[in-house]
Structure formats: C-alpha cells, structure tokens
Coordinates of C-alpha atoms and ligand atoms in Angstrom, one line a residue:
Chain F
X1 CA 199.2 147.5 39.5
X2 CA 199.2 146.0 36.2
X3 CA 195.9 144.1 34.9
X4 CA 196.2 140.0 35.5
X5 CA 197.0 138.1 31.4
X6 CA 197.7 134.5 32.4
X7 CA 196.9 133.8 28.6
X8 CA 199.6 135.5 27.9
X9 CA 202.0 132.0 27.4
X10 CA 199.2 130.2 25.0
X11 CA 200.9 129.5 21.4
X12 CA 200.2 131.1 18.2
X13 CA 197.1 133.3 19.8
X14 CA 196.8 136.8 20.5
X15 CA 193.7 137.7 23.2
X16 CA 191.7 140.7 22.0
X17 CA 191.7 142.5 24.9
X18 CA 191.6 145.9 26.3
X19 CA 195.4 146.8 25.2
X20 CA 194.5 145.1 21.7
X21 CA 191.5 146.5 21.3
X22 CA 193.0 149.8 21.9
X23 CA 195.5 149.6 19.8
X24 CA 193.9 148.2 16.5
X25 CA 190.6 150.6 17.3
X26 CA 190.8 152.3 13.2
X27 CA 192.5 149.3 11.9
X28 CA 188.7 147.4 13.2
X29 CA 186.8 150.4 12.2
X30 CA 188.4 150.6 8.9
X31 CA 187.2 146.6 8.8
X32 CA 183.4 147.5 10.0
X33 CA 183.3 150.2 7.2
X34 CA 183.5 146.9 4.5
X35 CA 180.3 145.9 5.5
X36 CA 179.0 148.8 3.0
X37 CA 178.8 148.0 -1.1
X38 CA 180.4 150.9 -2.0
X39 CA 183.2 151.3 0.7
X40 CA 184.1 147.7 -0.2
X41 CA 184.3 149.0 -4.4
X42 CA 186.4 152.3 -3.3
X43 CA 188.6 149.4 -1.3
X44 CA 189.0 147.6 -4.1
X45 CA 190.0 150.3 -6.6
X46 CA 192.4 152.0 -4.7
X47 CA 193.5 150.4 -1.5
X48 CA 196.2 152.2 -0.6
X49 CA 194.2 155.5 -0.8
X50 CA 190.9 154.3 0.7
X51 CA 193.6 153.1 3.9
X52 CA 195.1 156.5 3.7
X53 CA 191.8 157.8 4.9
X54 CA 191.5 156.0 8.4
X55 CA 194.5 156.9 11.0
X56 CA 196.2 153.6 11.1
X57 CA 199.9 153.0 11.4
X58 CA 201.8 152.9 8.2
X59 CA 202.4 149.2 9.5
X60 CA 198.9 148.3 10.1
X61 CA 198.0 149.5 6.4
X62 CA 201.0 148.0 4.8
X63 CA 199.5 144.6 7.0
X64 CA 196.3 145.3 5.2
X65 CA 197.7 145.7 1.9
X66 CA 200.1 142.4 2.1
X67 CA 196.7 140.6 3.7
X68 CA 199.0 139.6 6.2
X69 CA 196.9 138.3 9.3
X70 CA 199.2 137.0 11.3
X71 CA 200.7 140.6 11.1
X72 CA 197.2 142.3 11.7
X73 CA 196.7 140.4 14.7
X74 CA 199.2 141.3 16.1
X75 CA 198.9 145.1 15.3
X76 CA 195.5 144.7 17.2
X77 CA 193.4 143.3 14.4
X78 CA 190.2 140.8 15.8
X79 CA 189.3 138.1 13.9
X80 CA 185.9 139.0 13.6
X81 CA 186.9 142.6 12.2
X82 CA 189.5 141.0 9.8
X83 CA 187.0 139.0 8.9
X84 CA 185.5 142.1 6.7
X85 CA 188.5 142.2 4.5
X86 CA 188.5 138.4 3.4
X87 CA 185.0 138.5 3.1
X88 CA 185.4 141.1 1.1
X89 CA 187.9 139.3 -1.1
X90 CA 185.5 136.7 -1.7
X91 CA 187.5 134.1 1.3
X92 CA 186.1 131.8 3.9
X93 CA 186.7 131.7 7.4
X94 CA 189.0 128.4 6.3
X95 CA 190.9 130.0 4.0
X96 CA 192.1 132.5 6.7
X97 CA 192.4 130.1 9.0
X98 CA 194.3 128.4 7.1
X99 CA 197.0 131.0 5.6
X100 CA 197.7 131.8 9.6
X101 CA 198.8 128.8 10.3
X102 CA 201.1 128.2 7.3
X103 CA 199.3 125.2 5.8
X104 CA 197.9 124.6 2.5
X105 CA 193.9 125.4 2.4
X106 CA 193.7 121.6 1.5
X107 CA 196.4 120.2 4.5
X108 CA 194.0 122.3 7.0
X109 CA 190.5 121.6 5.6
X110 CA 192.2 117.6 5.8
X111 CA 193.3 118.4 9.2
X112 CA 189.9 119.5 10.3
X113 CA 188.0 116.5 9.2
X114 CA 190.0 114.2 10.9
X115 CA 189.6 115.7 14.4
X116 CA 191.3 119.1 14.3
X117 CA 194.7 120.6 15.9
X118 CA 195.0 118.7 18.9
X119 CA 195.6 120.7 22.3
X120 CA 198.1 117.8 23.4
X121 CA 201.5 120.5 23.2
X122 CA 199.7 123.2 22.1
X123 CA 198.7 124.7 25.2
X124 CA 202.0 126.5 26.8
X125 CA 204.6 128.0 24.7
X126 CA 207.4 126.1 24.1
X127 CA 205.8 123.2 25.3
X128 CA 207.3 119.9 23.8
X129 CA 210.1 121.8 21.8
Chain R
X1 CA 152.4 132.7 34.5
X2 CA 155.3 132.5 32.1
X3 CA 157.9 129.4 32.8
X4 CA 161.0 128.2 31.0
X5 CA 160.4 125.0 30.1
X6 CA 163.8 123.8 28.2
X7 CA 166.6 124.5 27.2
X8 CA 169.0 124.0 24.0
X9 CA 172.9 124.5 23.9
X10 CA 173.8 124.9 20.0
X11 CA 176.9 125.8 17.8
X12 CA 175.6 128.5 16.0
X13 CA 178.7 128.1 12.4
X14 CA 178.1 130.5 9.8
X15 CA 178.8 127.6 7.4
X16 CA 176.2 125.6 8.5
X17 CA 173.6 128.3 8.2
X18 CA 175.0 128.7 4.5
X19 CA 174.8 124.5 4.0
X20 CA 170.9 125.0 5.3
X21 CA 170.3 128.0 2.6
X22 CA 171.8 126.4 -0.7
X23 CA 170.1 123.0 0.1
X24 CA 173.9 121.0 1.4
X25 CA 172.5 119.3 4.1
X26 CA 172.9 115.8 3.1
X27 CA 176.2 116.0 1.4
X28 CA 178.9 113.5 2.8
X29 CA 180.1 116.6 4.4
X30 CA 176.9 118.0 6.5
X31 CA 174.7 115.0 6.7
X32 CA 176.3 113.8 9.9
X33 CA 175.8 116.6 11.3
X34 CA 172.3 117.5 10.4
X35 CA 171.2 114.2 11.5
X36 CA 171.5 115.1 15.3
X37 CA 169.5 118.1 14.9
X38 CA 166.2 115.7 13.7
X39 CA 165.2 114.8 17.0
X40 CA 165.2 118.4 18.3
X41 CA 162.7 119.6 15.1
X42 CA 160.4 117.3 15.7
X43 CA 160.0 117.3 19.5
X44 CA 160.1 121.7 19.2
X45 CA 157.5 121.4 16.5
X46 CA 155.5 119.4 19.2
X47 CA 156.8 121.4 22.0
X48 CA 155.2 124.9 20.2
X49 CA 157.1 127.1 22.2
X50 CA 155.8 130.7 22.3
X51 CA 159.0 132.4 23.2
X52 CA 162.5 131.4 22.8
X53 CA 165.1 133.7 24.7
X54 CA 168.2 133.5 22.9
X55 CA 171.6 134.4 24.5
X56 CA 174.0 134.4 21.2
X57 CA 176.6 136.6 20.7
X58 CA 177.3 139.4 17.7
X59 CA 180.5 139.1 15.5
X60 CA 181.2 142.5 14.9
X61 CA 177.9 142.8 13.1
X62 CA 175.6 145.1 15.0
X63 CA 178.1 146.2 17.4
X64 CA 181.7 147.9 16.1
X65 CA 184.0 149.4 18.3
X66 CA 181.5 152.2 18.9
X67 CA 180.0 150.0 21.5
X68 CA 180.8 147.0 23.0
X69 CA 177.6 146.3 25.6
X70 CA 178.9 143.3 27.7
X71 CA 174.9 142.2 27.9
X72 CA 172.2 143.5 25.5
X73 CA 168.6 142.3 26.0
X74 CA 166.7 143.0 22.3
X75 CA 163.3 145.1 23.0
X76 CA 162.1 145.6 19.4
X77 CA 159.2 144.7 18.0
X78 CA 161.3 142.5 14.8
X79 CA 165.1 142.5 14.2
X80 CA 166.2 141.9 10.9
X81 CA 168.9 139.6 9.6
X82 CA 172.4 141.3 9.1
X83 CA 174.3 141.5 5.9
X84 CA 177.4 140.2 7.4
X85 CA 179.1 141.7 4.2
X86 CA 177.6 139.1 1.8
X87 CA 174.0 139.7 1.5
X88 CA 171.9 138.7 4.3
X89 CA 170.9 135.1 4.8
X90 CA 167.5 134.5 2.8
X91 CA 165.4 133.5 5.8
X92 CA 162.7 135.5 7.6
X93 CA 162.8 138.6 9.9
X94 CA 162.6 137.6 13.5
X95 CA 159.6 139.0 15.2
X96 CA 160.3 139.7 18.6
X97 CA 158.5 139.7 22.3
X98 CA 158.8 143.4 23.2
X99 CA 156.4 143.1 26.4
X100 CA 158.1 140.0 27.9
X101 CA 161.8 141.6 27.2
X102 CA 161.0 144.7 28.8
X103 CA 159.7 143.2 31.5
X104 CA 163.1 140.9 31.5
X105 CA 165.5 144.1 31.4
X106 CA 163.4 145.6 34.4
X107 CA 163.8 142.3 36.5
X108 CA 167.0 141.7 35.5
X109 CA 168.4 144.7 36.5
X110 CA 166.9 145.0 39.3
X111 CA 168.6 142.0 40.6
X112 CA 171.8 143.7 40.2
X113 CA 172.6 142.6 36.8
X114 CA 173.1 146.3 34.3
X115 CA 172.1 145.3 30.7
X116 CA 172.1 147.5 27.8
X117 CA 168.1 147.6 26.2
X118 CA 168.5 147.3 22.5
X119 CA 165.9 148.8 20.5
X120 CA 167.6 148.9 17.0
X121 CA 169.4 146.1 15.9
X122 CA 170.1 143.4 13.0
X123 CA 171.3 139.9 14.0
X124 CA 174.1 137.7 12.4
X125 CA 174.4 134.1 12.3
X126 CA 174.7 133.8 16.1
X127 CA 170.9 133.9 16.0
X128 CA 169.8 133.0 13.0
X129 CA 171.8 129.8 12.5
X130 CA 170.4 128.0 15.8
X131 CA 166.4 129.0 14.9
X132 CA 167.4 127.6 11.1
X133 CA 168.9 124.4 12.7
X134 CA 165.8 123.8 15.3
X135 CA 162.7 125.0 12.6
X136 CA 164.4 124.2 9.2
X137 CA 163.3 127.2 6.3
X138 CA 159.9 128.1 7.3
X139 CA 158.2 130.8 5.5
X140 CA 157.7 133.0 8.8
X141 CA 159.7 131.7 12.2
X142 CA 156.7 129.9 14.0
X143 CA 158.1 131.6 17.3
X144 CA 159.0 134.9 18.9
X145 CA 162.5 135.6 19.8
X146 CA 164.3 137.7 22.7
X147 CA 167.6 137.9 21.3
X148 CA 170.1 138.4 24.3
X149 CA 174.0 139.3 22.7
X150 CA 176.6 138.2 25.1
X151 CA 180.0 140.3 24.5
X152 CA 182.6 137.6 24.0
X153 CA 184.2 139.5 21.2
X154 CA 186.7 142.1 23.5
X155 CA 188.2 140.6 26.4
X156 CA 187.7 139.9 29.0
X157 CA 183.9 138.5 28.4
X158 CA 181.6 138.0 31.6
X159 CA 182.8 135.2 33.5
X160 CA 181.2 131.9 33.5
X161 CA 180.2 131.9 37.0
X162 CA 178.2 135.8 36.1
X163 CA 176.3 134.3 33.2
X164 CA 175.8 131.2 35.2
X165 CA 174.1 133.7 38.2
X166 CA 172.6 136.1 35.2
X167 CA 170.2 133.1 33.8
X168 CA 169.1 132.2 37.3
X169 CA 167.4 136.3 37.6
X170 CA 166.4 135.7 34.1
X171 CA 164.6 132.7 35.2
X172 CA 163.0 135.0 38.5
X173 CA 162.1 137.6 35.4
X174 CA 160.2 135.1 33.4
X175 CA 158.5 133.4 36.0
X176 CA 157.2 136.6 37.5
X177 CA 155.4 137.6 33.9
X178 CA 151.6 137.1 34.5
X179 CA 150.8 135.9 30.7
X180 CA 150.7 132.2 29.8
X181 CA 153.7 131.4 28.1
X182 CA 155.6 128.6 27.3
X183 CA 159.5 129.5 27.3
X184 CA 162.7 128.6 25.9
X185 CA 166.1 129.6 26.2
X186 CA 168.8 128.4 24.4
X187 CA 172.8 129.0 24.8
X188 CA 174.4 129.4 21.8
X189 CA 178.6 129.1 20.3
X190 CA 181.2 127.1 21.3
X191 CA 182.5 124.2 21.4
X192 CA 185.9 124.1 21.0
X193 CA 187.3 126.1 18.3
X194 CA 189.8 128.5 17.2
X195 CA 190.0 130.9 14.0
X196 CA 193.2 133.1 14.6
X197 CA 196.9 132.4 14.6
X198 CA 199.0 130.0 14.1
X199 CA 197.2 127.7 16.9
X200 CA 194.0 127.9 14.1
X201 CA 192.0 124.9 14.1
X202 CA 192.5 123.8 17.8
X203 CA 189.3 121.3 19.0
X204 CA 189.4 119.4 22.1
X205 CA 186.9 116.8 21.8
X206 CA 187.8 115.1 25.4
X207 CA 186.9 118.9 27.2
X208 CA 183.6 119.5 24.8
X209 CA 182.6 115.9 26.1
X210 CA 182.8 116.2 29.9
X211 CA 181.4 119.9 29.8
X212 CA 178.2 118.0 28.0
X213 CA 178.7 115.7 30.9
X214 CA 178.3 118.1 33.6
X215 CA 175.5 120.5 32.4
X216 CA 172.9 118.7 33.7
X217 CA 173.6 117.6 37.4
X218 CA 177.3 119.9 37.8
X219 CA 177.0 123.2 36.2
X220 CA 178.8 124.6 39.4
X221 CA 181.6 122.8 38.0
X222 CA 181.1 124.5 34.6
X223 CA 180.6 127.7 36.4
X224 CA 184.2 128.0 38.1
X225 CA 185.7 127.3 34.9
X226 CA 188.2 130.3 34.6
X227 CA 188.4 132.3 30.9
X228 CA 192.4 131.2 30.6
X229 CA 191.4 127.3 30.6
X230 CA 188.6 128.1 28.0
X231 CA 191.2 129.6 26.1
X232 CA 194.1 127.1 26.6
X233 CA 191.8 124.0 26.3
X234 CA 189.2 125.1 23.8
X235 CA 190.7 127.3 21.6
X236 CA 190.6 130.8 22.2
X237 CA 186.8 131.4 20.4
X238 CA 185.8 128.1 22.7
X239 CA 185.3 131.4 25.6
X240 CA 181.6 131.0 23.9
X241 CA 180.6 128.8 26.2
X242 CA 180.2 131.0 29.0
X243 CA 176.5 132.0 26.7
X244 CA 175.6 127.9 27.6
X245 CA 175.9 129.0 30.8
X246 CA 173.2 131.7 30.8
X247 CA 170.9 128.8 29.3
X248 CA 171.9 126.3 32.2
X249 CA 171.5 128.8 35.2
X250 CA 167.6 129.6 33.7
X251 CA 166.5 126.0 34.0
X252 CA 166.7 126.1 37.8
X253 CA 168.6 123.2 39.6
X254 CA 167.1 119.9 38.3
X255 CA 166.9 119.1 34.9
X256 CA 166.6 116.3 32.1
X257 CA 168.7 115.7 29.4
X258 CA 166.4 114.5 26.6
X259 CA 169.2 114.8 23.8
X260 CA 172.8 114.8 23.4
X261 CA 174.7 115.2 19.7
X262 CA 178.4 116.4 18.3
X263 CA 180.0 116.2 15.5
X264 CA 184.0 117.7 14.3
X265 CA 184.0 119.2 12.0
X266 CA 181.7 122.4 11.0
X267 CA 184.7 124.3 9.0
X268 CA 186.8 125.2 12.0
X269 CA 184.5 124.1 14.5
X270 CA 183.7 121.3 17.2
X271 CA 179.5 121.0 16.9
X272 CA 178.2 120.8 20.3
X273 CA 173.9 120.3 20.9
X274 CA 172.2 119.5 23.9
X275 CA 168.3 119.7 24.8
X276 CA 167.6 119.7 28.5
X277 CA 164.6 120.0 30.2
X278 CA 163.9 122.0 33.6
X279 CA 162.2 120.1 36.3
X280 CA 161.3 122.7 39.0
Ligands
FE2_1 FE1 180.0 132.9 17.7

C-alpha cells in the first residue's frame, strides 16, 4: 500500500521525506563534506572534479554546478544540506531564499519586512489561478 | 527532588545569534525584536535556574545522513559549539548535566519512549541562539544544559501529539531525580516560516497567534495539529513547533503565562517567545 503524502498539493515546496531523502542521499553527503576547510578549497578550485568524486547523477551535479536550487530540490536536495554550498559561496539563507522564488534579493528582503508571503492562495496548488 | 519550574518557547534564527555576536541588536532592524527578550533576562537571571533541558533541533550539523535519531538526549559532560561551515559562533562551550540526563534517558525510555543517548556531539544555532537570547554574552553560560535534538529535518518528524506525550515522561523523569534542582525546559524553532521553493518566505501571523493562544490552557488542541497543516499553514520549516510541544507537555496541566512576545521579521522568519510557568 503506498505511504499517505497529503502534502503532496502545497505550492512551490518539496517535503524531504523518505523518497527524497533517498534519492538526494550523495547529493546531501557531498553538501555535509563542505563543512571541512579544505574540502570547501578543493570545491572551489575544481568543481566539476571534486563532484566527479561523489556518485550523484550527472543532473544533480550539473544542479550543483548551475547553483540551481530549485533544481536541487527537486533532485532530493534539503535545504539544510544545500545550505553547505551557499554558505560556502559566502550567501545567506535570504539570498537563497530569495533566488528560489524568482525575486530580487531586495523585492524579498522588502517582502519580508512587511509581513512576509501570505498563506491566503498559497496553500493548494492552483489555488486562485 | 528535581522539578520543572518553567518553561520558554523561542525562535532559535541563525541571524539573530549573528546580530547578538557583532553587537546589531539595537539597529532599526533587530531592536524590536531584542526588546521582547528583556523581560525574560532579567526574571532568568533572578530565576537562577540550575538546569535548562533544551529540546532544539540540529540543521544538518551534528547529524548527516549517516544518522538521523528521531530523539537524541545529550549525556556528555560539555558540547561544543558547531562550525556550521563559518567558524563557530564565539560564545562559550556548554557544560552539560551528565547525571540528570542519564537518569532522563533511563526514565524516558522506560516509559516507552526509545531515544538515542548522545555522548559526542557539537551543537548549532538551535541551541546556542535561545541560551544567547535569554543570558546575553556571558563569559561562561551561568547554567547547565541537557540539549535534547528533535529530528524535524527528514520527514516525517514525530508528531505533535508524541512530543506532546514525550515532555509529560520527561516531566515523571525529572521529578523522580532525588537532588535539589531547579529546572527548565525550553521548546525551541518555529514560528511560521519557510526557506525552500518558490513558496519561500511564507509567515502566517494569524496561526503563530492562536497557537500562542492556546499553549497555556489548550495544548490538546495544539497536540492534534496534524504535520500537513503545519506545513500548508506555516510554511513547511513551521513543522518546528512540534519541539514547543515537548516544552508544554513537561509543565504538567496548569500553567501561567508570565510573558508573551513576536516580532516578523528575523530574515525568513516569524519570531515567536513565550515564558510560562508550571503550577503543579
Ligand atoms: Fe531550526
């Protein structure tokens, strides 16, 4: 019998769970392995190679490479674990935030102060379209 | 006898730890929120708890994918603080409270609830942002800590009702210590936010107020609260709440609110704090 996801119809999230979790397992290992100086340095002088090393898809590194979240989320990539990489590239938690949704860092850090993304038609898809 | 006295419910933002360390706190931007957190210093520094049991959760820190523990009770004699892939934050190590945690994890379990004992391990921002926002930058933390990581990283996370029924045996554990100590335990995360996807950003004010509403007198409300309306209504990281939940089952059934604050925004987040005392 197949495992209950009513989260499954919330917009523009992805739920990190035991498919996703299975699925992105290297691409979040390869993540945890930035928390170490020099694995960050090999990182940054040759990504490609230092992504060759972990046994990702070719799509999850070429994700990596384009520092495409949206992408790595959906590839099984948890925020927390992506959260390596940015880090690494000397980026805040907004910034991120931010580039997922498709705003400007300023349009979302605005959007925050004044009360944040509202749930009011953001809680089904296609809800209010 | 040991007892839990009170209880705190914090956001625990790696921002605001990072305000707290470069000296931000009364910017335009922080100040509000900083304000709400003077009441709580100076009623804990009168307070002088000895131990505070602290149910936070770890952001792929200490735990990868090697091992995801869905509860993990910290037995060590001091825990340091993580790099989180920045440096670590410049605050103190946190000493723990080896005898009482031991004797937690053998209650605990014994009452049906199977947590991992953690011996070795470094704690993020989930920790050490709420003891920065209650004690400010002490030279040494003027308390012990039992840190207590809730797994709300991998899906599905303990329900709200389990962590609800998990702080009432904590409660049992402490209270059946025979030293003379005065408590704490403190929920940490939440409220409302999201930091992945398109949907980034997401706060509900309206659901962070009437959860505040209900933890004192209706936290059997709060406990039925199912992981898909977190989600949908909070924002998927707003799941953090089920840790408040721990806090509000170990204060027994009658308690006190002595302090209510909250403040959008903390970077992505809704800022929730409550202090509430237990009266049985
Ligand atoms: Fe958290």
């Amino acid at each position: 019998m197949a495992l209950d996801k009513p989260y499954k119809d919330v917009p523009g999230t992805t739920i990190f769970d035991s498919e996703m979790a299975r699925k992105g397992y290297h691409l979040n290992q390869f993540c945890m392995s930035l928390m170490k100086a020099e694995n960050r340095a090999r990182f940054k002088a040759d990504e490609r190679a230092y992504l060759s090393e972990w046994p990702m898809s070719e799509e999850q590194r070429q994700a990596v490479l384009d520092r495409d979240y949206n992408a790595m989320l959906a590839l099984g990539g948890n925020i927390y674990f992506l959260a390596k990489i940015f880090s690494s590239d000397g980026k805040s938690f907004q910034y991120a935030a931010a580039l997922m949704t498709g705003m400007s860092e300023e349009d979302y850090k605005a959007m925050m102060v004044s009360g944040g993304r509202s749930p009011d038609g953001n809680r089904y898809i296609g809800e209010g379209t | 006898m040991a007892r839990i006295t009170a209880g705190i419910g914090a956001s625990h933002v790696p921002l605001i730890g990072r305000a707290i360390d470069t000296g931000d706190t009364q910017s335009d931007y922080w100040k509000p929120l900083f304000d709400g957190f003077d009441f709580t210093k100076k009623w804990i520094a009168e307070e002088k708890p000895d131990v505070i049991f602290l149910v936070y959760n770890d952001h792929a820190t200490a735990f990868s994918l090697d091992m995801v523990p869905t509860f993990a009770i910290g037995c060590a004699e001091e825990f340091a603080p993580a790099d989180e892939g920045f440096g670590a934050r410049p605050v103190p190590m946190v000493e723990g409270a080896p005898d009482l945690a031991w004797h937690v994890a053998q209650s605990v379990i014994q009452q049906d609830f199977d947590l991992t004992i953690v011996n070795k391990m470094d704690v993020d921002h989930g920790l050490t942002v709420p003891l920065s926002l209650m004690y400010g930058q002490p030279k040494k933390w003027p308390v012990k800590v039992i840190p207590f990581a809730v797994n709300v990283v991998v899906y599905p996370t303990p329900s709200g009702r389990r962590c609800y029924n998990l702080g009432k045996a904590i409660r049992n554990a402490v209270e059946s210590f025979d030293e003379d100590l005065n408590v704490q335990i403190w929920g940490t995360g939440g409220m409302s936010h999201q930091l992945q996807g398109p949907r980034a950003g997401l706060i509900n004010q309206e659901w962070d107020k009437r959860f505040l509403d209900r933890l004192a007198d209706k936290p059997e409300e709060l406990a039925d609260i199912a992981h898909v309306e977190y989600i949908r209504e909070t924002g998927s990281e707003g799941i953090e709440m089920v840790m408040w939940l721990v806090m509000r089952g170990a204060l027994g059934d009658n308690v006190t609110e002595l302090h209510r604050h909250y403040h959008v925004p903390a970077s992505n987040t809704a800022v929730g704090h409550i202090i509430l005392e237990s009266q049985s």
